[in-house]
JSON list of C-alpha atoms in Angstrom, two decimals:
[
{"chain": "A", "resi": 1, "resn": "MET", "atom": "CA", "xyz": [-12.87, -17.81, -28.37]},
{"chain": "A", "resi": 2, "resn": "SER", "atom": "CA", "xyz": [-11.72, -18.17, -31.99]},
{"chain": "A", "resi": 3, "resn": "HIS", "atom": "CA", "xyz": [-10.50, -15.04, -33.60]},
{"chain": "A", "resi": 4, "resn": "PRO", "atom": "CA", "xyz": [-8.43, -14.70, -37.02]},
{"chain": "A", "resi": 5, "resn": "LEU", "atom": "CA", "xyz": [-4.84, -15.17, -36.58]},
{"chain": "A", "resi": 6, "resn": "TYR", "atom": "CA", "xyz": [-2.49, -12.56, -38.18]},
{"chain": "A", "resi": 7, "resn": "GLU", "atom": "CA", "xyz": [1.25, -12.79, -38.70]},
{"chain": "A", "resi": 8, "resn": "VAL", "atom": "CA", "xyz": [3.14, -9.53, -38.36]},
{"chain": "A", "resi": 9, "resn": "VAL", "atom": "CA", "xyz": [5.42, -9.22, -41.26]},
{"chain": "A", "resi": 10, "resn": "THR", "atom": "CA", "xyz": [6.99, -5.94, -40.99]},
{"chain": "A", "resi": 11, "resn": "ASP", "atom": "CA", "xyz": [8.63, -3.76, -38.26]},
{"chain": "A", "resi": 12, "resn": "GLU", "atom": "CA", "xyz": [5.81, -1.25, -38.92]},
{"chain": "A", "resi": 13, "resn": "GLY", "atom": "CA", "xyz": [3.23, -3.70, -37.84]},
{"chain": "A", "resi": 14, "resn": "LEU", "atom": "CA", "xyz": [1.87, -4.78, -41.27]},
{"chain": "A", "resi": 15, "resn": "MET", "atom": "CA", "xyz": [-0.06, -8.09, -40.72]},
{"chain": "A", "resi": 16, "resn": "ARG", "atom": "CA", "xyz": [-1.34, -10.75, -43.04]},
{"chain": "A", "resi": 17, "resn": "PRO", "atom": "CA", "xyz": [-3.68, -13.64, -42.32]},
{"chain": "A", "resi": 18, "resn": "CYS", "atom": "CA", "xyz": [-2.12, -16.79, -40.97]},
{"chain": "A", "resi": 19, "resn": "PHE", "atom": "CA", "xyz": [-3.28, -20.30, -40.70]},
{"chain": "A", "resi": 20, "resn": "LYS", "atom": "CA", "xyz": [-0.22, -22.09, -39.33]},
{"chain": "A", "resi": 21, "resn": "THR", "atom": "CA", "xyz": [2.55, -20.62, -37.02]},
{"chain": "A", "resi": 22, "resn": "ARG", "atom": "CA", "xyz": [6.24, -21.11, -37.41]},
{"chain": "A", "resi": 23, "resn": "THR", "atom": "CA", "xyz": [8.90, -20.97, -34.66]},
{"chain": "A", "resi": 24, "resn": "GLY", "atom": "CA", "xyz": [10.00, -17.48, -34.23]},
{"chain": "A", "resi": 25, "resn": "GLY", "atom": "CA", "xyz": [7.18, -15.78, -35.75]},
{"chain": "A", "resi": 26, "resn": "LEU", "atom": "CA", "xyz": [5.22, -12.71, -34.28]},
{"chain": "A", "resi": 27, "resn": "TYR", "atom": "CA", "xyz": [1.38, -13.04, -34.32]},
{"chain": "A", "resi": 28, "resn": "SER", "atom": "CA", "xyz": [-1.60, -11.11, -33.34]},
{"chain": "A", "resi": 29, "resn": "GLY", "atom": "CA", "xyz": [-5.13, -12.36, -32.58]},
{"chain": "A", "resi": 30, "resn": "GLY", "atom": "CA", "xyz": [-5.80, -16.00, -32.85]},
{"chain": "A", "resi": 31, "resn": "SER", "atom": "CA", "xyz": [-7.21, -18.06, -29.83]},
{"chain": "A", "resi": 32, "resn": "ALA", "atom": "CA", "xyz": [-5.97, -19.74, -26.77]},
{"chain": "A", "resi": 33, "resn": "GLN", "atom": "CA", "xyz": [-6.39, -23.11, -28.46]},
{"chain": "A", "resi": 34, "resn": "MET", "atom": "CA", "xyz": [-4.26, -22.09, -31.30]},
{"chain": "A", "resi": 35, "resn": "VAL", "atom": "CA", "xyz": [-1.41, -21.00, -28.94]},
{"chain": "A", "resi": 36, "resn": "GLU", "atom": "CA", "xyz": [-1.52, -24.22, -27.08]},
{"chain": "A", "resi": 37, "resn": "ASN", "atom": "CA", "xyz": [-1.67, -26.40, -30.25]},
{"chain": "A", "resi": 38, "resn": "SER", "atom": "CA", "xyz": [0.97, -24.35, -32.06]},
{"chain": "A", "resi": 39, "resn": "LEU", "atom": "CA", "xyz": [3.38, -24.52, -29.08]},
{"chain": "A", "resi": 40, "resn": "ASN", "atom": "CA", "xyz": [2.21, -27.95, -28.05]},
{"chain": "A", "resi": 41, "resn": "ILE", "atom": "CA", "xyz": [2.08, -27.03, -24.51]},
{"chain": "A", "resi": 42, "resn": "HIS", "atom": "CA", "xyz": [-1.02, -26.67, -22.15]},
{"chain": "A", "resi": 43, "resn": "GLY", "atom": "CA", "xyz": [-2.19, -25.10, -18.75]},
{"chain": "A", "resi": 44, "resn": "ASP", "atom": "CA", "xyz": [0.16, -23.59, -16.26]},
{"chain": "A", "resi": 45, "resn": "VAL", "atom": "CA", "xyz": [3.24, -24.09, -18.51]},
{"chain": "A", "resi": 46, "resn": "ILE", "atom": "CA", "xyz": [2.22, -20.96, -20.37]},
{"chain": "A", "resi": 47, "resn": "LEU", "atom": "CA", "xyz": [2.67, -17.50, -18.82]},
{"chain": "A", "resi": 48, "resn": "TYR", "atom": "CA", "xyz": [0.15, -15.05, -20.16]},
{"chain": "A", "resi": 49, "resn": "VAL", "atom": "CA", "xyz": [0.90, -11.37, -19.80]},
{"chain": "A", "resi": 50, "resn": "GLY", "atom": "CA", "xyz": [-2.01, -9.04, -20.01]},
{"chain": "A", "resi": 51, "resn": "ASP", "atom": "CA", "xyz": [-3.20, -5.45, -19.10]},
{"chain": "A", "resi": 52, "resn": "HIS", "atom": "CA", "xyz": [-6.86, -6.02, -18.51]},
{"chain": "A", "resi": 53, "resn": "ILE", "atom": "CA", "xyz": [-7.78, -7.63, -15.17]},
{"chain": "A", "resi": 54, "resn": "TYR", "atom": "CA", "xyz": [-10.92, -9.12, -16.20]},
{"chain": "A", "resi": 55, "resn": "THR", "atom": "CA", "xyz": [-10.59, -10.47, -19.89]},
{"chain": "A", "resi": 56, "resn": "ASP", "atom": "CA", "xyz": [-6.78, -10.97, -19.81]},
{"chain": "A", "resi": 57, "resn": "VAL", "atom": "CA", "xyz": [-6.25, -12.24, -16.18]},
{"chain": "A", "resi": 58, "resn": "SER", "atom": "CA", "xyz": [-9.47, -13.46, -14.68]},
{"chain": "A", "resi": 59, "resn": "GLN", "atom": "CA", "xyz": [-10.91, -15.31, -17.70]},
{"chain": "A", "resi": 60, "resn": "SER", "atom": "CA", "xyz": [-7.71, -16.71, -18.80]},
{"chain": "A", "resi": 61, "resn": "LYS", "atom": "CA", "xyz": [-6.90, -18.09, -15.46]},
{"chain": "A", "resi": 62, "resn": "VAL", "atom": "CA", "xyz": [-10.26, -19.63, -14.80]},
{"chain": "A", "resi": 63, "resn": "HIS", "atom": "CA", "xyz": [-10.66, -21.14, -18.20]},
{"chain": "A", "resi": 64, "resn": "LEU", "atom": "CA", "xyz": [-7.29, -22.06, -19.37]},
{"chain": "A", "resi": 65, "resn": "ARG", "atom": "CA", "xyz": [-5.28, -22.47, -16.20]},
{"chain": "A", "resi": 66, "resn": "TRP", "atom": "CA", "xyz": [-2.52, -20.35, -17.53]},
{"chain": "A", "resi": 67, "resn": "ARG", "atom": "CA", "xyz": [-0.11, -18.57, -15.21]},
{"chain": "A", "resi": 68, "resn": "MET", "atom": "CA", "xyz": [-0.77, -14.83, -15.35]},
{"chain": "A", "resi": 69, "resn": "ALA", "atom": "CA", "xyz": [1.15, -11.63, -15.18]},
{"chain": "A", "resi": 70, "resn": "LEU", "atom": "CA", "xyz": [-0.77, -8.33, -15.06]},
{"chain": "A", "resi": 71, "resn": "ILE", "atom": "CA", "xyz": [0.63, -4.99, -16.25]},
{"chain": "A", "resi": 72, "resn": "CYS", "atom": "CA", "xyz": [-0.97, -2.18, -14.30]},
{"chain": "A", "resi": 73, "resn": "ARG", "atom": "CA", "xyz": [-0.10, 1.10, -15.86]},
{"chain": "A", "resi": 74, "resn": "GLU", "atom": "CA", "xyz": [-2.49, 2.84, -13.38]},
{"chain": "A", "resi": 75, "resn": "LEU", "atom": "CA", "xyz": [-0.19, 1.94, -10.58]},
{"chain": "A", "resi": 76, "resn": "ASP", "atom": "CA", "xyz": [2.73, 3.79, -12.12]},
{"chain": "A", "resi": 77, "resn": "GLU", "atom": "CA", "xyz": [1.46, 7.27, -10.63]},
{"chain": "A", "resi": 78, "resn": "GLU", "atom": "CA", "xyz": [0.72, 5.54, -7.39]},
{"chain": "A", "resi": 79, "resn": "TYR", "atom": "CA", "xyz": [4.18, 4.13, -7.08]},
{"chain": "A", "resi": 80, "resn": "LYS", "atom": "CA", "xyz": [5.78, 7.53, -7.96]},
{"chain": "A", "resi": 81, "resn": "ALA", "atom": "CA", "xyz": [3.66, 9.24, -5.36]},
{"chain": "A", "resi": 82, "resn": "LEU", "atom": "CA", "xyz": [4.50, 6.56, -2.76]},
{"chain": "A", "resi": 83, "resn": "ILE", "atom": "CA", "xyz": [8.20, 7.05, -3.42]},
{"chain": "A", "resi": 84, "resn": "HIS", "atom": "CA", "xyz": [8.07, 10.83, -3.22]},
{"chain": "A", "resi": 85, "resn": "SER", "atom": "CA", "xyz": [5.98, 10.73, -0.06]},
{"chain": "A", "resi": 86, "resn": "ARG", "atom": "CA", "xyz": [8.49, 8.65, 2.12]},
{"chain": "A", "resi": 87, "resn": "GLY", "atom": "CA", "xyz": [9.64, 11.78, 3.84]},
{"chain": "A", "resi": 88, "resn": "PRO", "atom": "CA", "xyz": [6.29, 13.26, 4.83]},
{"chain": "A", "resi": 89, "resn": "ARG", "atom": "CA", "xyz": [5.14, 9.62, 5.70]},
{"chain": "A", "resi": 90, "resn": "ALA", "atom": "CA", "xyz": [7.98, 9.12, 8.04]},
{"chain": "A", "resi": 91, "resn": "THR", "atom": "CA", "xyz": [7.27, 12.60, 9.70]},
{"chain": "A", "resi": 92, "resn": "VAL", "atom": "CA", "xyz": [3.66, 11.48, 10.23]},
{"chain": "A", "resi": 93, "resn": "VAL", "atom": "CA", "xyz": [4.85, 8.16, 11.86]},
{"chain": "A", "resi": 94, "resn": "GLU", "atom": "CA", "xyz": [7.40, 9.71, 14.08]},
{"chain": "A", "resi": 95, "resn": "LEU", "atom": "CA", "xyz": [4.75, 12.40, 15.19]},
{"chain": "A", "resi": 96, "resn": "ILE", "atom": "CA", "xyz": [2.24, 9.50, 15.97]},
{"chain": "A", "resi": 97, "resn": "ASN", "atom": "CA", "xyz": [4.96, 7.63, 18.05]},
{"chain": "A", "resi": 98, "resn": "GLN", "atom": "CA", "xyz": [5.87, 10.72, 20.02]},
{"chain": "A", "resi": 99, "resn": "ASN", "atom": "CA", "xyz": [2.16, 11.45, 20.67]},
{"chain": "A", "resi": 100, "resn": "GLU", "atom": "CA", "xyz": [1.90, 7.87, 22.11]},
{"chain": "A", "resi": 101, "resn": "VAL", "atom": "CA", "xyz": [4.81, 8.04, 24.19]},
{"chain": "A", "resi": 102, "resn": "VAL", "atom": "CA", "xyz": [3.61, 11.50, 25.67]},
{"chain": "A", "resi": 103, "resn": "GLY", "atom": "CA", "xyz": [0.10, 10.13, 26.00]},
{"chain": "A", "resi": 104, "resn": "ASP", "atom": "CA", "xyz": [1.37, 7.06, 27.93]},
{"chain": "A", "resi": 105, "resn": "LEU", "atom": "CA", "xyz": [3.30, 9.26, 30.36]},
{"chain": "A", "resi": 106, "resn": "PHE", "atom": "CA", "xyz": [0.26, 11.56, 30.81]},
{"chain": "A", "resi": 107, "resn": "ASN", "atom": "CA", "xyz": [-1.92, 8.40, 31.53]},
{"chain": "A", "resi": 108, "resn": "GLN", "atom": "CA", "xyz": [0.56, 7.04, 34.06]},
{"chain": "A", "resi": 109, "resn": "LEU", "atom": "CA", "xyz": [0.70, 10.45, 35.88]},
{"chain": "A", "resi": 110, "resn": "ARG", "atom": "CA", "xyz": [-3.07, 10.69, 35.91]},
{"chain": "A", "resi": 111, "resn": "LEU", "atom": "CA", "xyz": [-3.36, 7.22, 37.27]},
{"chain": "A", "resi": 112, "resn": "ALA", "atom": "CA", "xyz": [-0.83, 7.87, 39.94]},
{"chain": "A", "resi": 113, "resn": "LEU", "atom": "CA", "xyz": [-2.91, 11.03, 40.89]},
{"chain": "A", "resi": 114, "resn": "GLN", "atom": "CA", "xyz": [-6.24, 8.99, 40.94]},
{"chain": "A", "resi": 115, "resn": "ARG", "atom": "CA", "xyz": [-4.41, 6.41, 43.12]},
{"chain": "A", "resi": 116, "resn": "ARG", "atom": "CA", "xyz": [-3.04, 8.82, 45.60]},
{"chain": "A", "resi": 117, "resn": "THR", "atom": "CA", "xyz": [-6.56, 10.56, 46.08]},
{"chain": "A", "resi": 118, "resn": "LYS", "atom": "CA", "xyz": [-7.90, 7.00, 47.03]},
{"chain": "A", "resi": 119, "resn": "GLY", "atom": "CA", "xyz": [-5.10, 6.60, 49.43]},
{"chain": "A", "resi": 120, "resn": "ARG", "atom": "CA", "xyz": [-3.02, 4.09, 47.23]},
{"chain": "A", "resi": 121, "resn": "PRO", "atom": "CA", "xyz": [0.60, 4.39, 46.32]},
{"chain": "A", "resi": 122, "resn": "ALA", "atom": "CA", "xyz": [1.74, 5.41, 42.82]},
{"chain": "A", "resi": 123, "resn": "GLN", "atom": "CA", "xyz": [2.91, 2.73, 40.67]},
{"chain": "A", "resi": 124, "resn": "THR", "atom": "CA", "xyz": [5.54, 4.67, 38.86]},
{"chain": "A", "resi": 125, "resn": "LEU", "atom": "CA", "xyz": [8.86, 5.95, 40.29]},
{"chain": "A", "resi": 126, "resn": "ALA", "atom": "CA", "xyz": [8.65, 9.41, 38.93]},
{"chain": "A", "resi": 127, "resn": "ALA", "atom": "CA", "xyz": [5.12, 9.91, 40.30]},
{"chain": "A", "resi": 128, "resn": "THR", "atom": "CA", "xyz": [6.21, 8.51, 43.76]},
{"chain": "A", "resi": 129, "resn": "ASN", "atom": "CA", "xyz": [8.71, 11.37, 44.07]},
{"chain": "A", "resi": 130, "resn": "MET", "atom": "CA", "xyz": [6.10, 14.11, 43.24]},
{"chain": "A", "resi": 131, "resn": "ASP", "atom": "CA", "xyz": [3.58, 15.75, 45.18]},
{"chain": "A", "resi": 132, "resn": "ASP", "atom": "CA", "xyz": [0.13, 16.40, 43.94]},
{"chain": "A", "resi": 133, "resn": "ARG", "atom": "CA", "xyz": [0.83, 19.94, 42.72]},
{"chain": "A", "resi": 134, "resn": "GLU", "atom": "CA", "xyz": [3.94, 18.63, 40.67]},
{"chain": "A", "resi": 135, "resn": "LEU", "atom": "CA", "xyz": [1.78, 15.90, 39.20]},
{"chain": "A", "resi": 136, "resn": "ILE", "atom": "CA", "xyz": [-0.91, 18.29, 38.03]},
{"chain": "A", "resi": 137, "resn": "GLU", "atom": "CA", "xyz": [1.69, 20.88, 36.71]},
{"chain": "A", "resi": 138, "resn": "SER", "atom": "CA", "xyz": [3.46, 17.82, 34.88]},
{"chain": "A", "resi": 139, "resn": "MET", "atom": "CA", "xyz": [0.15, 16.66, 33.37]},
{"chain": "A", "resi": 140, "resn": "GLN", "atom": "CA", "xyz": [-0.72, 20.27, 32.21]},
{"chain": "A", "resi": 141, "resn": "LYS", "atom": "CA", "xyz": [2.59, 20.45, 30.47]},
{"chain": "A", "resi": 142, "resn": "LEU", "atom": "CA", "xyz": [2.04, 17.01, 28.93]},
{"chain": "A", "resi": 143, "resn": "LEU", "atom": "CA", "xyz": [-1.28, 18.20, 27.66]},
{"chain": "A", "resi": 144, "resn": "ILE", "atom": "CA", "xyz": [0.25, 21.12, 25.89]},
{"chain": "A", "resi": 145, "resn": "ILE", "atom": "CA", "xyz": [2.86, 18.93, 24.33]},
{"chain": "A", "resi": 146, "resn": "MET", "atom": "CA", "xyz": [0.15, 16.38, 23.19]},
{"chain": "A", "resi": 147, "resn": "GLN", "atom": "CA", "xyz": [-1.77, 19.45, 21.54]},
{"chain": "A", "resi": 148, "resn": "ARG", "atom": "CA", "xyz": [1.15, 20.62, 19.69]},
{"chain": "A", "resi": 149, "resn": "LEU", "atom": "CA", "xyz": [2.05, 17.13, 18.49]},
{"chain": "A", "resi": 150, "resn": "GLN", "atom": "CA", "xyz": [-1.56, 16.60, 17.33]},
{"chain": "A", "resi": 151, "resn": "TYR", "atom": "CA", "xyz": [-1.48, 19.90, 15.67]},
{"chain": "A", "resi": 152, "resn": "ASN", "atom": "CA", "xyz": [1.76, 19.23, 13.84]},
{"chain": "A", "resi": 153, "resn": "LEU", "atom": "CA", "xyz": [0.46, 15.74, 12.92]},
{"chain": "A", "resi": 154, "resn": "LEU", "atom": "CA", "xyz": [-2.56, 17.32, 11.35]},
{"chain": "A", "resi": 155, "resn": "LEU", "atom": "CA", "xyz": [-0.40, 19.71, 9.41]},
{"chain": "A", "resi": 156, "resn": "ALA", "atom": "CA", "xyz": [1.82, 16.83, 8.31]},
{"chain": "A", "resi": 157, "resn": "GLN", "atom": "CA", "xyz": [-1.00, 14.71, 7.28]},
{"chain": "A", "resi": 158, "resn": "LEU", "atom": "CA", "xyz": [-2.63, 17.67, 5.32]},
{"chain": "A", "resi": 159, "resn": "PHE", "atom": "CA", "xyz": [0.64, 18.33, 3.70]},
{"chain": "A", "resi": 160, "resn": "ALA", "atom": "CA", "xyz": [1.13, 14.62, 2.48]},
{"chain": "A", "resi": 161, "resn": "GLN", "atom": "CA", "xyz": [-2.47, 14.65, 1.33]},
{"chain": "A", "resi": 162, "resn": "VAL", "atom": "CA", "xyz": [-2.09, 17.89, -0.72]},
{"chain": "A", "resi": 163, "resn": "CYS", "atom": "CA", "xyz": [1.19, 16.97, -2.12]},
{"chain": "A", "resi": 164, "resn": "PHE", "atom": "CA", "xyz": [0.86, 13.28, -2.78]},
{"chain": "A", "resi": 165, "resn": "GLY", "atom": "CA", "xyz": [-2.87, 12.63, -2.84]}
]
């Protein structure tokens, strides 16, 4: 679109109408066509920096074929929260990993007990050396560990949510 072009003439930002650009000048307003004509370049040779995703980036990219850089001030707080939440996120990941390992072991023992009740051999070495009572006791202990891990995981997730959004 065609908007009036202004030259910025003072450090305080005082502007005056301008009809022709000069090298090294600082300008406000104008149009894409004015920019391309005054610089004598077109299309993806120009890098346009904007802060509005629709008017600056989407429209300029579609209609002008300029390269785009988007400034997202809104992401500043998100970035800070992400950096500050590294510790709690690492704790959550570690608890998830531990819960998976304990869950896998529990499932192996449960499968070994089921196989044994059908007259088949256990498929893990640890389960082969245990009798049924030991298998059941081990599974009960693993269930308690999984409950504690899940409780701690819930607490860690709540902590991260409350502190970091």
